[in-house]
XYZ file of C-alpha atoms in Angstrom:
673
model
C 0.000 0.000 0.000
C 1.090 3.586 -0.618
C 0.413 6.751 1.395
C -3.111 7.147 0.007
C -4.291 4.519 2.497
C -4.240 7.340 5.057
C -6.785 9.440 3.119
C -10.596 9.480 3.304
C -11.371 10.414 -0.321
C -12.896 7.415 -2.161
C -10.946 8.394 -5.279
C -7.619 8.433 -3.455
C -8.442 5.201 -1.669
C -9.105 3.557 -5.042
C -5.393 4.081 -5.774
C -4.086 3.029 -2.354
C -3.088 -0.436 -3.589
C -1.369 0.731 -6.793
C 2.317 -0.189 -7.061
C 2.932 3.502 -7.770
C 4.213 5.200 -4.598
C 1.399 7.762 -4.514
C 1.388 10.602 -2.035
C -1.473 13.003 -1.308
C -1.264 16.723 -2.032
C 0.031 18.265 1.189
C 2.962 20.406 2.381
C 5.106 17.402 3.301
C 4.763 15.829 -0.164
C 5.704 19.104 -1.848
C 8.605 19.649 0.547
C 9.855 16.128 -0.161
C 10.059 16.926 -3.892
C 12.098 20.068 -3.226
C 14.425 18.405 -0.751
C 15.148 15.549 -3.178
C 15.163 17.728 -6.317
C 12.684 15.420 -8.058
C 10.155 16.171 -10.742
C 6.553 15.874 -9.564
C 3.819 13.912 -11.311
C 0.462 15.426 -10.392
C -2.399 13.157 -11.458
C -5.887 14.589 -10.936
C -9.251 12.848 -11.241
C -12.391 11.924 -9.332
C -14.102 8.729 -8.237
C -16.887 8.679 -10.848
C -14.535 9.386 -13.783
C -14.585 6.498 -16.280
C -11.328 7.335 -18.079
C -9.592 7.843 -14.744
C -10.404 4.211 -13.984
C -9.207 3.132 -17.423
C -5.838 4.835 -17.003
C -5.495 3.422 -13.508
C -6.081 -0.123 -14.777
C -3.856 0.230 -17.844
C -1.014 2.165 -16.233
C -1.071 2.803 -12.504
C -1.780 -0.836 -11.624
C 1.107 -1.988 -13.846
C 4.439 -2.713 -12.074
C 6.328 -1.700 -15.223
C 4.785 1.777 -15.095
C 5.546 1.990 -11.379
C 9.186 1.156 -12.118
C 9.335 4.268 -14.300
C 7.450 6.552 -11.927
C 8.772 5.596 -8.506
C 12.556 6.107 -8.766
C 12.577 9.462 -10.556
C 9.357 11.261 -9.610
C 7.364 12.304 -6.574
C 3.923 10.976 -7.482
C 0.951 12.930 -6.146
C -2.684 11.921 -6.606
C -5.333 14.643 -6.295
C -9.097 14.306 -5.936
C -10.296 17.281 -7.969
C -13.502 17.410 -5.947
C -11.580 17.781 -2.697
C -8.992 20.139 -4.168
C -10.706 22.215 -6.885
C -8.069 24.908 -6.287
C -5.215 22.612 -7.328
C -7.260 21.297 -10.238
C -8.082 24.801 -11.504
C -4.451 25.963 -11.518
C -3.090 22.924 -13.333
C -6.064 22.740 -15.695
C -5.243 26.296 -16.744
C -1.641 25.226 -17.404
C -2.624 22.181 -19.472
C -5.122 24.213 -21.489
C -2.372 26.730 -22.249
C 0.007 23.930 -23.274
C -2.394 21.776 -25.301
C -5.487 23.855 -26.034
C -7.780 21.433 -24.216
C -8.379 19.816 -20.847
C -10.314 17.106 -19.057
C -9.904 14.242 -16.634
C -7.779 12.414 -15.844
C -5.480 15.434 -15.788
C -1.791 14.529 -15.708
C 1.012 17.045 -15.189
C 4.755 16.868 -14.728
C 6.085 19.775 -12.683
C 9.413 21.009 -11.385
C 10.207 20.318 -7.726
C 8.710 23.734 -6.867
C 5.364 22.757 -8.459
C 5.601 24.804 -11.665
C 4.303 22.708 -14.597
C 6.459 21.794 -17.602
C 4.296 19.216 -19.395
C 0.760 17.891 -19.210
C -2.263 16.336 -20.829
C -5.246 14.137 -20.081
C -5.525 10.405 -20.760
C -2.414 8.568 -21.972
C -1.951 4.978 -23.043
C 0.651 3.003 -21.120
C 3.507 3.014 -23.647
C 3.074 6.721 -24.430
C 3.015 7.494 -20.692
C 6.209 5.519 -19.987
C 8.098 6.920 -22.981
C 7.156 10.500 -22.185
C 8.168 10.213 -18.529
C 11.505 8.671 -19.463
C 12.214 11.500 -21.915
C 11.245 14.163 -19.384
C 13.443 12.622 -16.692
C 16.364 12.430 -19.136
C 15.888 16.067 -20.113
C 15.740 17.184 -16.477
C 18.895 15.227 -15.640
C 20.926 16.475 -18.621
C 19.474 19.910 -19.410
C 17.474 21.156 -16.403
C 17.899 24.757 -17.559
C 15.667 24.084 -20.593
C 12.821 22.850 -18.414
C 13.272 25.696 -15.949
C 13.189 28.229 -18.780
C 9.987 26.710 -20.159
C 8.418 26.649 -16.683
C 9.293 30.331 -16.227
C 7.608 31.307 -19.485
C 4.516 29.163 -18.837
C 4.201 30.544 -15.317
C 4.453 34.109 -16.631
C 1.754 33.270 -19.152
C -0.525 31.918 -16.431
C -0.038 35.007 -14.308
C -0.586 37.315 -17.269
C -4.093 36.000 -17.906
C -5.675 39.169 -16.601
C -9.157 39.333 -15.211
C -11.676 41.438 -17.034
C -11.329 45.165 -16.570
C -13.893 47.683 -17.774
C -12.292 50.621 -19.561
C -15.287 52.828 -18.781
C -16.293 51.826 -15.240
C -18.427 54.909 -14.630
C -20.593 54.362 -17.678
C -23.950 52.777 -16.802
C -24.412 49.374 -18.396
C -27.390 49.063 -20.717
C -29.659 46.026 -20.729
C -29.444 46.224 -24.510
C -26.010 44.612 -24.232
C -27.757 41.274 -23.662
C -29.752 41.121 -26.903
C -26.883 40.662 -29.397
C -25.278 38.076 -27.101
C -28.440 35.976 -27.090
C -28.792 36.437 -30.843
C -25.256 35.123 -31.313
C -25.996 32.245 -28.940
C -29.064 31.106 -30.900
C -26.886 30.306 -33.915
C -25.434 27.321 -32.041
C -28.796 25.885 -30.903
C -29.819 22.331 -31.784
C -33.397 22.867 -32.951
C -34.160 19.142 -33.129
C -33.012 17.887 -29.731
C -32.381 21.104 -27.811
C -29.132 22.162 -26.203
C -26.162 23.147 -28.317
C -25.591 21.497 -31.681
C -22.496 19.560 -30.711
C -21.408 16.437 -28.901
C -20.586 15.608 -26.179
C -23.602 17.390 -24.778
C -23.627 18.852 -21.268
C -26.841 20.003 -19.580
C -25.486 23.383 -18.381
C -28.527 24.118 -16.151
C -27.647 27.756 -15.595
C -27.698 28.386 -19.344
C -31.355 27.434 -19.471
C -32.303 29.194 -16.242
C -31.050 32.401 -17.818
C -32.627 31.728 -21.234
C -35.948 30.813 -19.592
C -35.985 34.080 -17.674
C -34.809 36.160 -20.615
C -37.410 34.617 -22.936
C -40.162 35.171 -20.367
C -39.237 38.800 -19.692
C -38.821 39.541 -23.397
C -42.013 37.629 -24.337
C -39.875 35.699 -26.822
C -42.047 32.641 -27.551
C -39.550 31.164 -30.012
C -36.774 31.158 -27.426
C -39.162 29.875 -24.765
C -40.124 26.996 -27.065
C -36.446 26.155 -27.502
C -35.839 26.019 -23.748
C -38.865 23.769 -23.300
C -37.669 21.579 -26.175
C -34.330 21.206 -24.384
C -35.912 20.345 -21.032
C -38.275 17.856 -22.682
C -35.587 16.081 -24.711
C -33.249 15.869 -21.696
C -36.094 14.345 -19.667
C -36.950 11.807 -22.371
C -34.173 9.544 -21.332
C -30.802 8.119 -21.732
C -29.290 11.086 -19.962
C -32.196 10.984 -17.487
C -32.707 7.669 -15.717
C -36.458 7.274 -16.116
C -36.472 4.070 -14.054
C -34.537 5.165 -10.979
C -34.426 8.947 -11.332
C -31.470 11.282 -11.591
C -29.354 12.618 -14.442
C -25.963 11.451 -15.649
C -23.223 14.025 -16.201
C -23.484 14.403 -19.993
C -24.338 12.531 -23.191
C -21.813 11.527 -25.830
C -24.316 12.102 -28.675
C -26.593 14.855 -29.938
C -29.891 13.362 -28.781
C -29.121 13.139 -25.018
C -29.158 9.336 -25.353
C -25.927 7.647 -24.294
C -24.475 9.228 -21.175
C -21.240 8.861 -19.365
C -23.235 7.084 -16.713
C -21.859 8.759 -13.586
C -24.457 10.666 -11.577
C -23.158 13.768 -9.802
C -24.883 15.547 -6.913
C -24.171 19.023 -8.323
C -25.849 18.264 -11.667
C -28.975 16.893 -10.054
C -29.278 19.736 -7.560
C -29.141 22.348 -10.314
C -31.460 20.410 -12.613
C -34.105 20.107 -9.900
C -33.945 23.897 -9.577
C -34.192 24.311 -13.362
C -37.138 21.933 -13.761
C -38.784 23.607 -10.774
C -38.589 26.945 -12.570
C -39.823 25.321 -15.777
C -42.754 23.729 -13.980
C -43.783 26.993 -12.335
C -43.962 28.635 -15.752
C -45.495 25.831 -17.838
C -47.108 23.383 -15.370
C -45.772 20.640 -17.651
C -46.394 17.315 -15.802
C -43.211 15.866 -17.323
C -41.174 18.435 -15.372
C -42.945 17.486 -12.154
C -42.165 13.813 -12.840
C -38.487 14.648 -13.355
C -38.322 16.556 -10.056
C -40.037 13.833 -8.058
C -37.991 10.985 -9.557
C -34.717 12.866 -9.134
C -35.370 13.682 -5.488
C -36.439 10.088 -4.849
C -33.053 9.039 -6.272
C -31.200 11.557 -4.090
C -33.069 10.367 -1.002
C -32.465 6.702 -1.790
C -28.859 6.742 -3.014
C -27.094 9.974 -2.042
C -28.362 10.920 1.436
C -26.657 9.978 4.703
C -28.362 9.437 8.046
C -27.369 12.933 9.258
C -29.168 14.827 6.497
C -26.041 15.325 4.392
C -25.623 14.411 0.741
C -22.977 12.186 -0.822
C -21.082 13.199 -3.963
C -21.719 10.730 -6.762
C -22.363 7.313 -8.191
C -19.696 5.856 -10.469
C -20.149 5.338 -14.199
C -18.845 1.782 -13.897
C -20.447 -1.218 -12.230
C -19.945 -4.983 -12.269
C -21.444 -6.793 -15.251
C -22.684 -10.383 -15.349
C -19.073 -11.566 -15.615
C -18.160 -9.513 -12.524
C -16.010 -7.117 -14.531
C -16.310 -3.365 -14.151
C -18.099 -1.985 -17.186
C -19.417 1.476 -17.966
C -23.217 1.609 -17.778
C -23.658 -2.076 -16.903
C -26.198 -1.231 -14.187
C -28.414 0.792 -16.531
C -28.573 -0.987 -19.911
C -31.043 -3.633 -21.129
C -30.968 -6.568 -23.523
C -33.980 -6.976 -25.795
C -34.462 -10.585 -24.706
C -34.566 -9.576 -21.028
C -37.221 -6.959 -21.724
C -39.311 -9.394 -23.768
C -39.269 -11.906 -20.894
C -40.192 -9.296 -18.285
C -42.891 -7.452 -20.214
C -44.586 -10.289 -22.099
C -47.564 -8.988 -24.110
C -46.700 -5.359 -23.229
C -43.298 -5.542 -24.940
C -44.463 -4.119 -28.292
C -46.059 -1.066 -26.682
C -43.093 -0.659 -24.329
C -40.794 -0.742 -27.363
C -42.766 2.080 -28.959
C -42.525 4.237 -25.818
C -38.859 3.540 -25.036
C -37.486 2.818 -28.522
C -36.259 -0.757 -28.367
C -35.206 -0.238 -31.973
C -32.428 1.450 -33.916
C -33.133 4.808 -32.225
C -32.623 3.368 -28.727
C -29.810 0.928 -29.549
C -26.369 1.539 -28.049
C -23.808 -1.220 -28.620
C -23.155 -4.937 -27.983
C -26.901 -5.748 -28.004
C -27.538 -3.170 -25.282
C -30.376 -0.644 -25.287
C -30.583 2.560 -23.275
C -34.197 3.604 -22.717
C -35.143 6.832 -24.475
C -38.416 8.437 -25.507
C -38.831 10.507 -28.648
C -42.606 10.975 -28.619
C -45.026 12.200 -26.003
C -47.331 9.702 -24.307
C -50.263 11.667 -25.702
C -49.087 11.052 -29.260
C -48.384 7.348 -28.672
C -51.780 6.853 -26.959
C -53.521 8.483 -29.907
C -51.635 6.299 -32.398
C -52.592 3.171 -30.435
C -56.216 4.243 -29.891
C -55.967 4.115 -26.132
C -56.568 6.473 -23.232
C -53.476 8.467 -22.270
C -54.217 7.739 -18.598
C -54.034 3.998 -19.362
C -50.649 4.446 -21.049
C -49.389 6.575 -18.145
C -50.428 3.824 -15.744
C -48.682 1.176 -17.846
C -45.499 3.257 -18.041
C -45.476 3.659 -14.275
C -45.930 -0.097 -13.784
C -43.206 -0.917 -16.347
C -40.754 1.363 -14.589
C -41.539 -0.191 -11.208
C -41.054 -3.668 -12.678
C -37.707 -2.771 -14.250
C -36.579 -0.939 -11.122
C -37.130 -4.091 -9.074
C -35.235 -6.172 -11.621
C -32.384 -3.674 -11.812
C -31.984 -3.632 -8.033
C -30.799 -7.250 -8.292
C -27.705 -6.055 -10.193
C -24.437 -4.864 -8.708
C -24.801 -1.138 -8.074
C -22.310 1.510 -9.189
C -19.738 2.476 -6.576
C -20.626 5.336 -4.245
C -18.445 8.348 -3.520
C -19.531 8.808 0.077
C -17.751 12.026 0.982
C -19.818 15.184 1.461
C -18.755 18.496 -0.081
C -20.137 21.721 1.348
C -20.648 23.449 -2.002
C -22.453 20.500 -3.562
C -24.606 19.999 -0.471
C -25.678 23.629 -0.702
C -26.528 23.250 -4.404
C -28.711 20.245 -3.591
C -30.205 22.075 -0.611
C -31.324 24.847 -2.943
C -32.696 22.226 -5.336
C -34.959 20.945 -2.560
C -36.080 24.502 -1.767
C -36.902 25.184 -5.419
C -38.802 21.885 -5.625
C -40.754 22.891 -2.517
C -41.590 26.256 -4.062
C -42.824 24.646 -7.282
C -44.691 21.618 -5.920
C -45.503 22.702 -2.326
C -44.376 19.294 -1.017
C -43.688 19.867 2.670
C -41.294 16.911 2.878
C -38.909 18.717 0.510
C -38.710 21.704 2.854
C -37.953 19.412 5.774
C -35.087 17.767 3.844
C -33.734 21.238 3.075
C -33.877 22.246 6.734
C -32.203 18.987 7.784
C -29.397 19.562 5.301
C -28.931 23.171 6.413
C -28.637 21.894 9.973
C -26.065 19.319 8.772
C -23.996 22.130 7.238
C -24.232 24.256 10.386
C -23.171 21.393 12.654
C -20.452 19.816 10.534
C -19.128 22.359 8.033
C -19.143 25.703 9.870
C -16.480 26.061 12.568
C -16.678 28.311 15.640
C -13.881 30.386 14.041
C -16.302 31.487 11.335
C -14.903 29.506 8.412
C -16.566 26.775 6.389
C -14.902 23.446 5.664
C -14.950 22.015 2.161
C -15.324 18.321 2.922
C -16.807 15.949 5.477
C -16.499 12.202 5.964
C -16.435 9.873 8.958
C -17.073 12.754 11.312
C -14.109 14.784 10.077
C -13.424 17.809 7.882
C -9.856 18.210 6.651
C -9.904 20.987 4.037
C -10.589 24.689 4.571
C -13.495 25.999 2.512
C -13.162 27.575 -0.917
C -15.170 30.448 -2.336
C -17.502 27.921 -3.981
C -18.452 26.611 -0.537
C -19.301 30.057 0.769
C -21.155 31.345 -2.281
C -23.477 28.324 -2.569
C -24.166 28.119 1.168
C -24.978 31.835 1.217
C -27.267 31.380 -1.799
C -29.010 28.403 -0.165
C -29.494 30.214 3.160
C -31.039 33.203 1.366
C -33.376 30.778 -0.425
C -34.285 29.183 2.926
C -35.164 32.608 4.267
C -37.487 33.176 1.293
C -39.584 30.113 2.200
C -39.458 30.339 6.017
C -39.013 34.059 6.771
C -36.673 32.904 9.544
C -34.184 35.760 9.696
C -31.532 33.537 11.246
C -30.873 32.131 7.767
C -30.430 35.627 6.398
C -28.134 36.567 9.258
C -26.062 33.427 8.629
C -25.805 34.400 4.969
C -24.653 37.894 5.906
C -22.083 36.577 8.367
C -20.579 34.266 5.739
C -20.583 37.093 3.196
C -18.674 39.356 5.556
C -16.181 36.529 6.132
C -15.689 36.285 2.355
C -15.079 40.012 2.092
C -12.390 39.723 4.749
C -10.647 36.563 3.545
C -11.361 36.181 -0.187
C -12.001 39.616 -1.670
C -9.211 41.216 -3.682
C -9.745 44.965 -3.900
C -7.163 45.330 -6.654
C -9.083 43.155 -9.120
C -12.548 43.667 -7.686
C -13.140 39.904 -7.540
C -13.051 37.181 -4.916
C -10.115 34.762 -5.002
C -11.010 31.080 -5.038
C -8.929 30.342 -1.935
C -8.849 32.070 1.430
C -5.941 34.351 2.329
C -5.441 32.054 5.340
C -4.460 29.140 3.081
C -1.042 28.374 1.699
C -0.654 29.961 -1.741
C -0.436 27.822 -4.870
C 1.849 28.602 -7.814
C -0.795 30.912 -9.292
C -3.797 32.696 -7.815
C -7.159 31.616 -9.174
C -10.216 33.831 -9.686
C -13.185 31.798 -10.930
C -15.184 33.963 -13.330
C -16.426 31.680 -16.139
C -19.703 29.843 -15.619
C -19.366 26.176 -16.452
C -21.383 23.092 -15.490
C -21.467 24.861 -12.114
C -21.809 28.678 -12.114
C -18.632 30.610 -11.327
C -18.267 31.337 -7.638
C -17.800 35.040 -8.406
C -21.052 35.244 -10.373
C -22.926 33.562 -7.509
C -21.334 35.967 -5.020
C -22.492 38.871 -7.173
C -26.081 37.591 -6.927
C -25.741 37.144 -3.172
C -24.411 40.665 -2.693
C -27.203 42.088 -4.848
C -29.872 40.410 -2.734
C -28.263 41.091 0.626
C -27.981 44.755 -0.291
C -31.759 44.835 -0.732
C -32.327 43.178 2.639
C -29.712 45.099 4.627
C -29.356 48.378 2.663
C -25.614 47.779 2.641
C -23.953 50.177 0.190
C -20.648 48.254 0.166
C -22.432 45.090 -0.970
C -24.043 47.133 -3.723
C -20.807 48.774 -4.864
C -18.941 45.460 -4.859
C -21.641 43.716 -6.876
C -21.851 46.631 -9.319
C -18.096 46.679 -9.825
C -17.958 42.965 -10.576
C -20.710 43.263 -13.166
C -19.124 46.383 -14.665
C -15.949 44.402 -15.259
C -17.567 41.297 -16.729
C -20.594 42.298 -18.812
C -18.911 44.545 -21.449
C -16.267 41.872 -22.073
C -18.552 38.895 -22.718
C -18.017 37.298 -26.110
C -19.150 33.729 -25.477
C -22.485 34.077 -23.611
C -22.980 30.436 -22.585
C -19.816 30.732 -20.460
C -21.259 33.753 -18.622
C -24.935 32.865 -18.325
C -25.107 33.355 -14.571
C -23.545 36.809 -14.937
C -26.253 37.619 -17.481
C -28.844 36.289 -15.037
C -27.504 38.673 -12.366
C -27.490 41.510 -14.874
C -31.217 40.979 -15.537
C -31.751 42.011 -11.894
C -30.813 45.520 -13.004
C -33.635 45.707 -15.546
C -36.762 47.792 -15.055
C -38.715 44.583 -14.525
C -37.000 43.671 -11.257
C -39.090 44.119 -8.126
C -38.965 43.560 -4.390
C -41.863 42.498 -2.205
C -42.205 42.760 1.566
C -45.116 40.902 3.186
C -45.735 41.980 6.779
C -48.462 40.503 8.970
C -49.657 37.337 10.630
C -50.521 35.702 7.263
C -47.195 36.591 5.638
C -45.936 33.024 5.347
C -49.198 31.721 3.912
C -49.184 34.396 1.206
C -45.518 33.746 0.476
C -46.348 30.170 -0.555
C -48.651 31.513 -3.246
C -45.938 33.915 -4.405
C -43.223 31.259 -4.400
C -45.128 28.888 -6.669
C -45.373 31.580 -9.357
C -42.619 31.996 -11.930
C -41.210 35.318 -10.710
C -37.436 35.234 -11.299
C -37.397 39.038 -11.224
C -38.651 39.224 -7.621
C -36.774 39.462 -4.321
C -39.048 38.366 -1.490
C -39.007 39.246 2.200
C -41.553 39.022 4.969
C -42.346 38.736 8.636
C -45.253 37.644 10.819
C -44.127 40.043 13.532
C -42.218 43.294 13.907
C -38.731 43.062 12.375
C -35.534 45.080 12.570
C -34.345 43.867 9.174
C -33.719 47.165 7.329
C -35.960 46.204 4.387
C -38.842 45.330 6.766
C -38.288 47.835 9.554
C -41.371 49.839 10.622
C -43.590 48.009 8.124
C -45.453 45.688 10.495
C -48.911 46.741 11.716
C -50.734 44.632 14.298
C -53.875 42.980 12.958
C -53.088 43.607 9.275
C -51.166 41.873 6.526
C -49.690 44.477 4.213
C -47.815 44.141 0.934
C -45.052 46.557 -0.045
C -44.061 46.376 -3.718
C -40.804 48.168 -4.475
C -38.712 48.841 -7.537
C -35.282 50.466 -7.744
C -35.435 51.384 -4.036
C -38.800 53.075 -4.481
C -41.923 51.555 -2.927
C -45.544 52.207 -3.795
C -48.098 52.625 -1.026
C -48.711 49.457 0.996
C -51.711 47.415 -0.034
C -53.891 44.890 1.789
C -55.315 43.549 -1.491
C -53.309 40.416 -2.285
C -54.935 39.711 -5.644
C -54.138 43.216 -6.835
C -50.541 42.851 -5.657
C -50.193 39.441 -7.333
C -51.439 40.775 -10.657
C -49.005 43.668 -10.359
C -46.127 41.222 -9.840
C -47.175 38.952 -12.692
C -47.176 41.838 -15.156
C -43.912 41.721 -17.182
């Protein structure tokens, strides 16, 4: 066994029995490299990563590979989910060197950690040959590698953050229109999403586009967003039998996924489908929410109210070999035996044909027609078909449970827990299912007890009763966002106060006044080779864009001018420089808060919470909600409570109209675009 046996990360533990002398990323490992003047191999992945497993099996389990790595290199394994800061820095380096990135991410660095070579997946012979050449070069001509490292490091540091040349000029909402117009040219009008493969869900893209289309009354764009949500829900990518989404599909039609299921994807997608359901009342969206949360409850929830990270893409097949997707795929013969006389109709619904075929006689269930259309074609009641579909899925679920399940990554990450927490809140808003609110409250309590220290800082990870990594900006921004959302459905000001306290901690330990952005790591942590500011929205929104939203909202609640100025400055720097809108969709979402359509509502009175439920189930992305059933000192609510009355204060741009006691009138006012 190597040193990874001492770690708690499931990904690191997977490599604990490799013949490679792996070390974890820590000060002693880095010091060892310097003291012994050895090149460092930094290999980064995560437990649910299929190609990480492939490279482990082909290379890191091979004694011949270990014979190359062990004598000449200090070998460090990194779980990118535990150390997103390390991953971000070296991903930037590899993207500069090769023009692309991904996982596994493999880097060779000088003893001081500065990278000199890198890439993603390598076959065994290529890996061995490259390492031998690099070691030879470092032994004979170290100055060449040092010179290259200097230039690459300068290049990394020179990647300046956005800076607005005219910071005093007010940004116009008209800046958004040409960006969306440019974006539409890459739409897939048949299956939704972008017209390229592999295909990632990018939930924040569609949250922004849904809101933009609604506020602009753009029915064509709204239809496209609904097409995307429908096609994603139709299957393959979405597990219609057990619930939950895989990370992405390898094809254009959302059919064949990389089968790993990640907590962060499912949390965001529940929020997205919740928003979609509020606007459209599409029963398919409700089904997706309920199935996904049933999956989270069944597979990714611990007994303390916390959420686990992921299920692996690989599982044991009938021959007891790890195989990607083995748990999820079906043979035609198996389905025929299980479904009997219903097989033909089942095949029509779930495409047991060329459209649903994958490989090696395996089918991945996917719909391409609505149940209404199929019922009409088969001259049957749609309710009968819905009932059959439900029974089929229950039958197949029971059969599938007999198989070996994918491996579980059972660590808990603060940021991902908060994303899922908000997913439960958004599901509660949309469906009014009280159990979802209770899960959210239980998870918030889990975060308070296990992730927030008495010193005021959040931890990033939790497993076996321990947290070992100081929190990153992503942990703070998503917890703050989730606590604000909890306030909106409970009117318990403790959640808002917690959000404010964490925000103030971020301003003290993460904010960089020179750039106007928040660094990804705290100023209390040991510095890496390059400072990282996360500004591009990806499969998870950038931590800086989420912080901008948080500051915007907290300014409304607390009338805090510094929050407002900080949020404004961040937007001023980003918005004029956007060229590729899908990589800045959450920034654009924040920017919509500055439109004339944005409103604030204060509900004060003994029925405040009851009325808030009605408000929360409406699609009102342009509304900031506050309320109290008693007198409050919250600046936005102060002096607005009157005993015996429930009053509604509608405000816009810090100007409020006269309070009203007529809820229906207020609701109609809010629903007006």
